Short mmCIF file of C-alpha atoms and ligand atoms in Angstrom, two decimals:
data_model
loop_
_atom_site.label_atom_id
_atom_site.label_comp_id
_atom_site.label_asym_id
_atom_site.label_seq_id
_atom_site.Cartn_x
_atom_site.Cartn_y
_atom_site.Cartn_z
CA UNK A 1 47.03 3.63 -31.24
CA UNK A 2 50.73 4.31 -30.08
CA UNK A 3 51.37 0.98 -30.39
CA UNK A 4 50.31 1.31 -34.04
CA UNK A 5 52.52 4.49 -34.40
CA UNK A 6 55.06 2.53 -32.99
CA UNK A 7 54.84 -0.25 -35.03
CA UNK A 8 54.82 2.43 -38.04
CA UNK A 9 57.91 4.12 -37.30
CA UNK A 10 59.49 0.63 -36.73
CA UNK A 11 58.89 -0.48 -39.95
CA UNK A 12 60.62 2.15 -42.11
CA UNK A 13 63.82 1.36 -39.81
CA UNK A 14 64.79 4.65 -39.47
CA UNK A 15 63.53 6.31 -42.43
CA UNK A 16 61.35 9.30 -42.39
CA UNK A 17 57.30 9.61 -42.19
CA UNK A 18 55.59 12.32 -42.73
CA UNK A 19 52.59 13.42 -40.06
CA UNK A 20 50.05 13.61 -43.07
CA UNK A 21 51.07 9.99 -44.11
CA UNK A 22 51.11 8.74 -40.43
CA UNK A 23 47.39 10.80 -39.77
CA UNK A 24 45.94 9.15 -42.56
CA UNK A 25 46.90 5.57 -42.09
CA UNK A 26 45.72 5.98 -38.27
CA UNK A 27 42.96 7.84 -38.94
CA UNK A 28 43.66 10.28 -36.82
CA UNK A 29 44.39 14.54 -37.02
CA UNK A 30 48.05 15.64 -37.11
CA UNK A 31 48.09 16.84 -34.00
CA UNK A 32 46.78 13.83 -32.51
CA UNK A 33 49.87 12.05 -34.58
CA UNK A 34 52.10 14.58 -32.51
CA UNK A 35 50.61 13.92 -29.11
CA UNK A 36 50.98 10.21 -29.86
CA UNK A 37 54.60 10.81 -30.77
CA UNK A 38 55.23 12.69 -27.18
CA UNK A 39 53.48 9.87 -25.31
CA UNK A 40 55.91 7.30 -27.38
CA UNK A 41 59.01 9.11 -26.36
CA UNK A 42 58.14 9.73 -22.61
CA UNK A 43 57.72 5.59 -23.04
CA UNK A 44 61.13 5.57 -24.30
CA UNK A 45 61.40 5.79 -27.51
CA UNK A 46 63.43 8.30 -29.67
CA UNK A 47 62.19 10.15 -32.06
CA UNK A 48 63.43 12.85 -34.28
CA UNK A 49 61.39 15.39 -36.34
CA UNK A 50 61.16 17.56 -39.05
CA UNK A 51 59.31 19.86 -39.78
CA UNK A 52 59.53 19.32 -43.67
CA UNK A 53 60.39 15.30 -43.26
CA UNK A 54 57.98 13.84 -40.63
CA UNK A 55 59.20 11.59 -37.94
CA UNK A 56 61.81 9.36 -38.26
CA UNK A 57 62.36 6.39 -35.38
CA UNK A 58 66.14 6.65 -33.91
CA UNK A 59 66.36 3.94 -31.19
CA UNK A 60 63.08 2.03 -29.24
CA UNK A 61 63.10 1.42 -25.37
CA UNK A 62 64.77 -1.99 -24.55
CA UNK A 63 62.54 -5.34 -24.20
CA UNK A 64 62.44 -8.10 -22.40
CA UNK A 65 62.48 -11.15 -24.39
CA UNK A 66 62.74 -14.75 -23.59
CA UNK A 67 65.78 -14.44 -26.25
CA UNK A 68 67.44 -12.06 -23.84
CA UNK A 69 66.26 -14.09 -20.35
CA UNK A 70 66.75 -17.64 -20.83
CA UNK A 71 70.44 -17.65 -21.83
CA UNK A 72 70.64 -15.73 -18.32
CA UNK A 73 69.30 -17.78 -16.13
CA UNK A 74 71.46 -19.89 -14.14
CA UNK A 75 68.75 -20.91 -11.80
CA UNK A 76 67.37 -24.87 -11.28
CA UNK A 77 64.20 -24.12 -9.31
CA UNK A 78 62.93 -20.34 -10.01
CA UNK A 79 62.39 -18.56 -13.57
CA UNK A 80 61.65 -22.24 -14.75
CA UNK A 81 58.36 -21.12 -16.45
CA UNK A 82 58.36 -17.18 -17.07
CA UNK A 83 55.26 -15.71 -18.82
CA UNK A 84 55.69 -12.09 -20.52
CA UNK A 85 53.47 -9.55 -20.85
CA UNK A 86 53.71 -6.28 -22.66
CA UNK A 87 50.64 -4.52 -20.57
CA UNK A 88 48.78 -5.90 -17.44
CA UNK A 89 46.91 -4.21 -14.44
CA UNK A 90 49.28 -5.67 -11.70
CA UNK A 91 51.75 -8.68 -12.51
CA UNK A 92 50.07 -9.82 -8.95
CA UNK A 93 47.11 -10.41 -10.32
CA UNK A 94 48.59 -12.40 -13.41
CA UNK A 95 50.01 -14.64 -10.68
CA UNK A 96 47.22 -14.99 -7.75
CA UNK A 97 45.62 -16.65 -10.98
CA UNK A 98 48.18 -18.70 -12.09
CA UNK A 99 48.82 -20.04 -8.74
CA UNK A 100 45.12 -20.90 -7.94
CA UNK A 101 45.13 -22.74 -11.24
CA UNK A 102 48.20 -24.71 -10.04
CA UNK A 103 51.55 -22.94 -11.96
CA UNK A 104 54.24 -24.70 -10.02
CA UNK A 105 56.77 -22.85 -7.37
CA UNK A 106 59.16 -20.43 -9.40
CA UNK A 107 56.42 -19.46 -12.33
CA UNK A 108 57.71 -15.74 -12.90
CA UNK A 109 55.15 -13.03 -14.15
CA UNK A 110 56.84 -9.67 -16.11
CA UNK A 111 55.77 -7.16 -17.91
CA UNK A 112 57.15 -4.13 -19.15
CA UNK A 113 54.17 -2.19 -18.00
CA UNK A 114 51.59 -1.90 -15.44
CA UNK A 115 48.37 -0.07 -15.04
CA UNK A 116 47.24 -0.66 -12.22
CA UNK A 117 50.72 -1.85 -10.01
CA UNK A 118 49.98 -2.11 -6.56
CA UNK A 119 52.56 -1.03 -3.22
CA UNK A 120 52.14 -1.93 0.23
CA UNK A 121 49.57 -0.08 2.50
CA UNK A 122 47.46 -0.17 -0.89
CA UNK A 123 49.23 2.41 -2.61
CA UNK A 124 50.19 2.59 -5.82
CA UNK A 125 53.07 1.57 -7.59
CA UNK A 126 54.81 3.78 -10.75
CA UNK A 127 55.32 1.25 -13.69
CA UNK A 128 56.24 3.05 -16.76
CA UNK A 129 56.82 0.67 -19.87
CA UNK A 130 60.04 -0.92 -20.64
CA UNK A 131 62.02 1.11 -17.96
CA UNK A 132 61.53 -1.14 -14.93
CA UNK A 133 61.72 -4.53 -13.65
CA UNK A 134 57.66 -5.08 -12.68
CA UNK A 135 57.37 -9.10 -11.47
CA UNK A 136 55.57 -11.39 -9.68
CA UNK A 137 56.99 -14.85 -8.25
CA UNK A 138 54.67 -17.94 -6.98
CA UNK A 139 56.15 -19.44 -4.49
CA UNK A 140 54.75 -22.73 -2.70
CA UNK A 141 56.73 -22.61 1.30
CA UNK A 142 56.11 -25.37 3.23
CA UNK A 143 56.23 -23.00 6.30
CA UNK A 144 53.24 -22.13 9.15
CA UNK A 145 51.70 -19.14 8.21
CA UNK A 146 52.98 -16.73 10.68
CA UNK A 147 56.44 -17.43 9.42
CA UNK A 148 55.15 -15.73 6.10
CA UNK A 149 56.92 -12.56 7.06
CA UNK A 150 60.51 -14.36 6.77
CA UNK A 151 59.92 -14.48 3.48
CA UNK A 152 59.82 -10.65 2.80
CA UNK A 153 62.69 -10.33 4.62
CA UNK A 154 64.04 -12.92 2.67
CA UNK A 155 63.68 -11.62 -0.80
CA UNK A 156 64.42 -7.95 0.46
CA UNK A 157 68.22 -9.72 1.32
CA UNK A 158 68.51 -11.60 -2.55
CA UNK A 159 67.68 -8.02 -4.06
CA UNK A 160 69.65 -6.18 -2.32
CA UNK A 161 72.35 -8.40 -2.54
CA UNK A 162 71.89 -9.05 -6.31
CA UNK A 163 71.61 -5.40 -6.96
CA UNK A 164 74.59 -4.69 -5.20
CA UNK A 165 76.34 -7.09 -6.97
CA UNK A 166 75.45 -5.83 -10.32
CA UNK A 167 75.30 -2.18 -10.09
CA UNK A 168 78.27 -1.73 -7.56
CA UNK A 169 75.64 1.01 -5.96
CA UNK A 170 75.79 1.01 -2.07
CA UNK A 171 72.42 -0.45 -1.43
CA UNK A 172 70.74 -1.18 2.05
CA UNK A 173 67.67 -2.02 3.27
CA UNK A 174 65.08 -0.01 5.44
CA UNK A 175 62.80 -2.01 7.57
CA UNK A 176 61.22 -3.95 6.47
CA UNK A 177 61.88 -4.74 3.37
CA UNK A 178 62.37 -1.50 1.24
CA UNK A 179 66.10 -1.00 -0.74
CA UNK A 180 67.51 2.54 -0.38
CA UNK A 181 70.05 4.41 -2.05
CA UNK A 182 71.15 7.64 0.23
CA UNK A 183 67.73 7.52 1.37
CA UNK A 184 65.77 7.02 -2.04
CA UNK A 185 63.84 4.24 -2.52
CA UNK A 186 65.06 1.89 -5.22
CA UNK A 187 62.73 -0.94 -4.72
CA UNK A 188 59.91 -1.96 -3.30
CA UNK A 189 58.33 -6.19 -2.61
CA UNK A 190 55.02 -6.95 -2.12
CA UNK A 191 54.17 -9.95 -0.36
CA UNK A 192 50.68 -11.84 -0.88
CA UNK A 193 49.57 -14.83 0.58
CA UNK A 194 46.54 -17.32 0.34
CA UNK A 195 46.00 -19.62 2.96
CA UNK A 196 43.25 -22.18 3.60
CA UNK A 197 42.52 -23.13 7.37
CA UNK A 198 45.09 -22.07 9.18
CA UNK A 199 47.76 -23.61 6.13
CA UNK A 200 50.15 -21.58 3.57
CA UNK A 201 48.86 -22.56 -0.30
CA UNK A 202 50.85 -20.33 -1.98
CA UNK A 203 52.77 -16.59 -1.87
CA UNK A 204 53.01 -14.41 -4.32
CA UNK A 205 56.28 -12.29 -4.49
CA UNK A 206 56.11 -8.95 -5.52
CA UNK A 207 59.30 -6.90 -6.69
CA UNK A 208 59.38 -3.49 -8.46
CA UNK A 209 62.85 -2.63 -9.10
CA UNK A 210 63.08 1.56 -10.62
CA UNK A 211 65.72 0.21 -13.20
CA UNK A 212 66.06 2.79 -15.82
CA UNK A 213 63.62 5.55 -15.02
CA UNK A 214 64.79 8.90 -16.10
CA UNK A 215 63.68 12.31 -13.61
CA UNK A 216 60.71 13.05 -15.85
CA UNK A 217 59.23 10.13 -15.40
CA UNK A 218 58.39 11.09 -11.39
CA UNK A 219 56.13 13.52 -10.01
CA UNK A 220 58.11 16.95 -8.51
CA UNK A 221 57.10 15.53 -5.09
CA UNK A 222 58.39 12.05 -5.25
CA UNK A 223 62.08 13.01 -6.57
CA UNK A 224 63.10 13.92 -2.52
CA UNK A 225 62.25 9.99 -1.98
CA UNK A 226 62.74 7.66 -4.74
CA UNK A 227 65.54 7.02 -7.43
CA UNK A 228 66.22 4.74 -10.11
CA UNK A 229 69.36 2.76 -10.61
CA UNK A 230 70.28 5.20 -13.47
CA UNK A 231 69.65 7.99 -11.89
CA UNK A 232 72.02 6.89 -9.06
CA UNK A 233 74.49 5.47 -11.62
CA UNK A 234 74.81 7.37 -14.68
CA UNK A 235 74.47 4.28 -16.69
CA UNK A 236 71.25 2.15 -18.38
CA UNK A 237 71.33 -1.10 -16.99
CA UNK A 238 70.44 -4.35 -19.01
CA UNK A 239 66.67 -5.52 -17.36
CA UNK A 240 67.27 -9.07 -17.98
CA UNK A 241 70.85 -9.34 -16.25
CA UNK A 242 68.84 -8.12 -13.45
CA UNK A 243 65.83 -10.50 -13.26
CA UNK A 244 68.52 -13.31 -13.92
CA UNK A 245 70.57 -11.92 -11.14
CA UNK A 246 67.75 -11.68 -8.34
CA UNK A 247 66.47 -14.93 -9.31
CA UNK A 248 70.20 -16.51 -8.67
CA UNK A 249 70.25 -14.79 -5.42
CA UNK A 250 66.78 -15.90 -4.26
CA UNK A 251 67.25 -19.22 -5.07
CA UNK A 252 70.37 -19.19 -3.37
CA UNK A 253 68.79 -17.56 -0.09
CA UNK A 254 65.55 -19.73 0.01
CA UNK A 255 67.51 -22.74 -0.53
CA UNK A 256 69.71 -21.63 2.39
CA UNK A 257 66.19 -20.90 4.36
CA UNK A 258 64.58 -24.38 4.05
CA UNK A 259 67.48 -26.01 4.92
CA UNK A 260 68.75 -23.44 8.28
CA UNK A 261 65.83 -21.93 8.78
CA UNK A 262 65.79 -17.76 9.88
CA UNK A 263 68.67 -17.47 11.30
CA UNK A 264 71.38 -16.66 8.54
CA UNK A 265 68.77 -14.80 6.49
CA UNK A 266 68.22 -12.77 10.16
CA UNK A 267 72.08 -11.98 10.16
CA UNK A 268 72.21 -11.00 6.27
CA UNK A 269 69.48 -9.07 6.66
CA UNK A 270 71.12 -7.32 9.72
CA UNK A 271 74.34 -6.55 8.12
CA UNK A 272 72.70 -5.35 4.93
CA UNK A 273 70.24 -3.33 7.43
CA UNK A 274 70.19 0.52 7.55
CA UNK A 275 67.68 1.25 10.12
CA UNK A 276 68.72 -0.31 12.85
CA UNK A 277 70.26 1.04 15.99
CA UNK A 278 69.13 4.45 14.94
CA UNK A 279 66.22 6.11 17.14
CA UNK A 280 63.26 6.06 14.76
CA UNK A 281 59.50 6.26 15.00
CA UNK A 282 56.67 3.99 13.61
CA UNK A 283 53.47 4.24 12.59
CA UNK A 284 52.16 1.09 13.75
CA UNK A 285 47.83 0.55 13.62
CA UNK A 286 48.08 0.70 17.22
CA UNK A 287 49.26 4.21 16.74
CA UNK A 288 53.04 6.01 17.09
CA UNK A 289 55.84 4.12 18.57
CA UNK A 290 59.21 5.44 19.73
CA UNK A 291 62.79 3.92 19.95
CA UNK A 292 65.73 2.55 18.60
CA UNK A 293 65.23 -0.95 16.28
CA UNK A 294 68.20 -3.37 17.41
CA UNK A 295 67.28 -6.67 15.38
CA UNK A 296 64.92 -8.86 14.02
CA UNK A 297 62.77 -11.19 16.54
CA UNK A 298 62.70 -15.29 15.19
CA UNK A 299 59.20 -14.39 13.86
CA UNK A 300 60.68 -11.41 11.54
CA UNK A 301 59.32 -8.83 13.66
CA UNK A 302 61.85 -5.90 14.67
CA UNK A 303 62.74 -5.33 17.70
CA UNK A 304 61.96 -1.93 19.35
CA UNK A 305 64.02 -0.36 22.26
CA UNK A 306 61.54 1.72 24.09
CA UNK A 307 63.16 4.64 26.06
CA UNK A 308 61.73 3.19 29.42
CA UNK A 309 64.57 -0.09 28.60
CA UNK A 310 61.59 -2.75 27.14
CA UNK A 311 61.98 -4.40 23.77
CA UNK A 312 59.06 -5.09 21.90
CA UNK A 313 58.72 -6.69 18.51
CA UNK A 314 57.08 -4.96 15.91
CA UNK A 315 54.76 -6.57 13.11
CA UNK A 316 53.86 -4.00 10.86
CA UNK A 317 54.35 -0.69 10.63
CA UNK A 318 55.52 2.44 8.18
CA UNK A 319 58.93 3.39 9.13
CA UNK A 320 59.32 7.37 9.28
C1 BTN B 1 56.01 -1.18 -2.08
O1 BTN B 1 55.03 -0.51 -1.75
O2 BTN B 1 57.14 -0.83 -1.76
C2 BTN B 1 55.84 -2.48 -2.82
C3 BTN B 1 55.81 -2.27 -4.31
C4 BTN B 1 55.69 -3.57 -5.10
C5 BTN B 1 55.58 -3.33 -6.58
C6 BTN B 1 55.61 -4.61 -7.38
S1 BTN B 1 55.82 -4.30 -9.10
C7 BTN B 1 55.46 -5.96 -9.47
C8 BTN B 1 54.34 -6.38 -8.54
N1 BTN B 1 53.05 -6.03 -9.11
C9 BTN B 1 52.42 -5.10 -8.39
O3 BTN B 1 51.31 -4.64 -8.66
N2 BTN B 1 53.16 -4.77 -7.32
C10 BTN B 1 54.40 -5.50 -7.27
#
């Protein structure tokens, strides 16, 4: 139905409708027509009314096309094959298909909206439509599986990096793999993996990126933790400059990974690090740890201080 609206509106390019016209081609009562038309704006669109005139369309959210990607993207390996979607549950799901019908390395998922978007430690992840950068990457490492973690790490250092780069925002990275603005959460990557006897088939890469989300489009409680890159900057950034830009900087990184291995991702992930060698606690499933994080272990674990001198790395846990 707002889709239809939208559509509507769209059509007369800018040109008033009335709500009796607009209620009788969707079938639908006026006030229904004006709920529709507050959904459509808190989606991004601007609308102005009248009382005596109807609605008239001013400007639409921006959209992802392949007309405003492809020219972008300077990349040989990633973003080869990119598959958009206006609406999907979770661009993860889009891709665990893809992958397990054989979509080579690099196929990109995006869409401007999901229902269903999924964060780490099963929460959920706030996708509002055209406003954010909601994708999933396939990825085919020839790694063993427990070096699957690198890789989060690893695509935590090409966004912040490429963010950095394009928003001039001083970006860092909370263990493990969350980008922070002052404290806010910018970003968040979602790592999923399918292996078969013991072996790596494939990994799905996960990255939400809060691009152009305005206050109203959080909950009161979420506003102390999260921020979008407008919020932070004052400006709307262009979606597609930023897809093209992360996949640049991933390909750049992963290249640099197969050939080196850990160990210069490690040190860019250290110097774009901003929890370590501050005393912090965990939440680990063993329960509460204690100490002061001082680096990352080969495997991608952190390593832990304790207060009785012993460092310990750390697998997974929720950072307080
Ligand atoms: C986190 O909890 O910080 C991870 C959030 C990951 C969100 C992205 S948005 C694109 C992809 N699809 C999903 O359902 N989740 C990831």
């Amino acid at each position: 139905m707002r889709e239809q609206l939208a559509a509507l509106l769209e059509e007369k390019q800018g040109e008033y409708v009335s709500g009796e016209q607009l209620s009788r081609i969707l079938n639908v009562s006026r006030t229904a027509v004006w709920k529709h038309i507050r959904k459509l704006e808190e989606e991004g669109y601007k609308i102005e009314a009248s009382r005596k005139l109807g609605y008239r369309l001013v400007d639409s959210p921006d959209q992802i096309t392949l007309t405003s990607l492809l020219p972008r993207l300077t990349t040989v390996r990633l973003g080869r094959s990119v598959k958009l979607f206006d609406e999907v549950d979770s661009t993860q799901n889009i891709a665990q298909k893809l992958a397990e019908e054989g979509a080579p390395e690099g196929t990109l998922i995006l869409a401007e909206r999901q229902l269903s978007g999924r964060g780490r430690m099963g929460r959920s992840w706030l996708s509002p439509k055209g406003r954010g950068v909601w994708m999933s990457m396939i990825l085919r490492p020839t790694i063993p599986l427990p070096y699957t973690p690198q890789l989060t790490l690893l695509t935590a250092v090409a966004l912040c990096r490429a963010l950095r780069r394009l928003t001039g925002l001083e970006i860092g990275i909370k263990w493990p793999n969350d980008l922070l603005i002052d404290g806010r959460k910018i970003s968040g990557i979602l790592l999923e993996s399918s292996a078969e006897e013991e072996r790596l088939r494939h990994v799905i890469v996960g990255v939400g990126i809060s691009v152009n989300l305005d206050k109203q489009h959080y909950t009161e409680d979420m506003l102390d933790r999260v921020i979008s890159l407008k919020m932070a900057a004052g400006i709307t950034f262009d979606r597609s400059e930023i897809i093209a830009g992360f996949l640049a900087e991933f390909e750049a990184v992963y290249t640099l990974y197969e050939q080196e291995g850990f160990a210069p991702v490690r040190s860019l992930w250290e110097a774009l690090s901003v929890s370590l060698h501050k005393p912090c606690k965990l939440t680990t499933p063993q329960g509460i740890m204690e100490g002061i994080p001082v680096g990352l272990a080969d495997s991608g674990a952190l390593l832990l201080k304790l207060e009785d001198g012993d460092t310990v790395p750390v697998f997974s846990a929720e950072m307080g």
